[in-house]
């Protein structure tokens, strides 16, 4: 699908990197951000697998630029 451009409830390290050092950030992960860190938090398995693939590819692109 299309990316969603929005904020997240709460704070991340990225919040501070952007606010104090003007470093652009991306926050990305599986699950519904409205239930994150709640007692009944859950993540759909398909979303978790897709997120793991994105993280792995991002790491490969970072470590081996131009080779992927």
PDB file of C-alpha atoms in Angstrom:
ATOM      1  CA  UNK A   1       0.000   0.000   0.000  1.00  0.00           C
ATOM      2  CA  UNK A   2       0.831   3.653   0.130  1.00  0.00           C
ATOM      3  CA  UNK A   3       2.955   5.050   2.988  1.00  0.00           C
ATOM      4  CA  UNK A   4       1.171   6.855   5.781  1.00  0.00           C
ATOM      5  CA  UNK A   5       2.680  10.183   6.806  1.00  0.00           C
ATOM      6  CA  UNK A   6       1.736  10.942  10.397  1.00  0.00           C
ATOM      7  CA  UNK A   7       3.067  11.307  13.895  1.00  0.00           C
ATOM      8  CA  UNK A   8       3.119   8.687  16.600  1.00  0.00           C
ATOM      9  CA  UNK A   9       1.742   8.936  20.113  1.00  0.00           C
ATOM     10  CA  UNK A  10       4.509   9.146  22.669  1.00  0.00           C
ATOM     11  CA  UNK A  11       8.169   9.754  21.934  1.00  0.00           C
ATOM     12  CA  UNK A  12      11.008   8.026  20.154  1.00  0.00           C
ATOM     13  CA  UNK A  13      14.694   8.859  19.862  1.00  0.00           C
ATOM     14  CA  UNK A  14      13.745  10.254  16.467  1.00  0.00           C
ATOM     15  CA  UNK A  15      11.549  12.857  18.131  1.00  0.00           C
ATOM     16  CA  UNK A  16      14.626  14.345  19.769  1.00  0.00           C
ATOM     17  CA  UNK A  17      16.908  13.939  16.749  1.00  0.00           C
ATOM     18  CA  UNK A  18      14.424  15.937  14.664  1.00  0.00           C
ATOM     19  CA  UNK A  19      13.606  18.543  17.313  1.00  0.00           C
ATOM     20  CA  UNK A  20      17.119  19.338  18.501  1.00  0.00           C
ATOM     21  CA  UNK A  21      19.437  18.426  15.614  1.00  0.00           C
ATOM     22  CA  UNK A  22      17.123  18.776  12.584  1.00  0.00           C
ATOM     23  CA  UNK A  23      17.906  15.200  11.522  1.00  0.00           C
ATOM     24  CA  UNK A  24      15.122  13.738   9.348  1.00  0.00           C
ATOM     25  CA  UNK A  25      13.749  10.480  10.736  1.00  0.00           C
ATOM     26  CA  UNK A  26      11.391   7.674   9.783  1.00  0.00           C
ATOM     27  CA  UNK A  27       9.397   5.771  12.376  1.00  0.00           C
ATOM     28  CA  UNK A  28       8.194   2.420  11.075  1.00  0.00           C
ATOM     29  CA  UNK A  29       6.976  -0.806  12.560  1.00  0.00           C
ATOM     30  CA  UNK A  30       4.320  -3.461  12.669  1.00  0.00           C
ATOM     31  CA  UNK A  31       1.059  -3.203  14.540  1.00  0.00           C
ATOM     32  CA  UNK A  32      -1.525  -0.619  15.428  1.00  0.00           C
ATOM     33  CA  UNK A  33       0.184   2.399  16.980  1.00  0.00           C
ATOM     34  CA  UNK A  34      -2.908   3.090  19.094  1.00  0.00           C
ATOM     35  CA  UNK A  35      -2.373  -0.124  21.099  1.00  0.00           C
ATOM     36  CA  UNK A  36       1.414   0.071  21.378  1.00  0.00           C
ATOM     37  CA  UNK A  37       2.714  -0.570  24.903  1.00  0.00           C
ATOM     38  CA  UNK A  38      -0.781  -1.398  26.185  1.00  0.00           C
ATOM     39  CA  UNK A  39      -1.693  -4.413  28.302  1.00  0.00           C
ATOM     40  CA  UNK A  40      -3.530  -5.959  25.336  1.00  0.00           C
ATOM     41  CA  UNK A  41      -0.949  -5.010  22.673  1.00  0.00           C
ATOM     42  CA  UNK A  42      -0.828  -7.383  19.723  1.00  0.00           C
ATOM     43  CA  UNK A  43       0.782  -7.530  16.269  1.00  0.00           C
ATOM     44  CA  UNK A  44      -0.543  -9.296  13.193  1.00  0.00           C
ATOM     45  CA  UNK A  45       1.961 -11.985  12.153  1.00  0.00           C
ATOM     46  CA  UNK A  46       1.902 -10.932   8.482  1.00  0.00           C
ATOM     47  CA  UNK A  47       2.717  -7.335   9.493  1.00  0.00           C
ATOM     48  CA  UNK A  48       5.569  -8.557  11.702  1.00  0.00           C
ATOM     49  CA  UNK A  49       7.071 -10.608   8.870  1.00  0.00           C
ATOM     50  CA  UNK A  50       6.756  -7.716   6.400  1.00  0.00           C
ATOM     51  CA  UNK A  51       8.385  -5.336   8.893  1.00  0.00           C
ATOM     52  CA  UNK A  52      11.271  -7.767   9.485  1.00  0.00           C
ATOM     53  CA  UNK A  53      11.860  -7.907   5.718  1.00  0.00           C
ATOM     54  CA  UNK A  54      11.928  -4.103   5.475  1.00  0.00           C
ATOM     55  CA  UNK A  55      14.405  -3.849   8.377  1.00  0.00           C
ATOM     56  CA  UNK A  56      16.645  -6.529   6.839  1.00  0.00           C
ATOM     57  CA  UNK A  57      16.651  -4.829   3.427  1.00  0.00           C
ATOM     58  CA  UNK A  58      17.313  -1.426   5.011  1.00  0.00           C
ATOM     59  CA  UNK A  59      20.320  -2.873   6.854  1.00  0.00           C
ATOM     60  CA  UNK A  60      21.653  -4.454   3.655  1.00  0.00           C
ATOM     61  CA  UNK A  61      21.245  -1.190   1.717  1.00  0.00           C
ATOM     62  CA  UNK A  62      23.065   0.661   4.491  1.00  0.00           C
ATOM     63  CA  UNK A  63      25.908  -1.866   4.781  1.00  0.00           C
ATOM     64  CA  UNK A  64      26.307  -2.544   1.052  1.00  0.00           C
ATOM     65  CA  UNK A  65      25.152   0.561  -0.842  1.00  0.00           C
ATOM     66  CA  UNK A  66      24.795  -0.074  -4.563  1.00  0.00           C
ATOM     67  CA  UNK A  67      25.134  -3.861  -4.217  1.00  0.00           C
ATOM     68  CA  UNK A  68      21.485  -4.687  -3.486  1.00  0.00           C
TER      69      UNK A  68
END
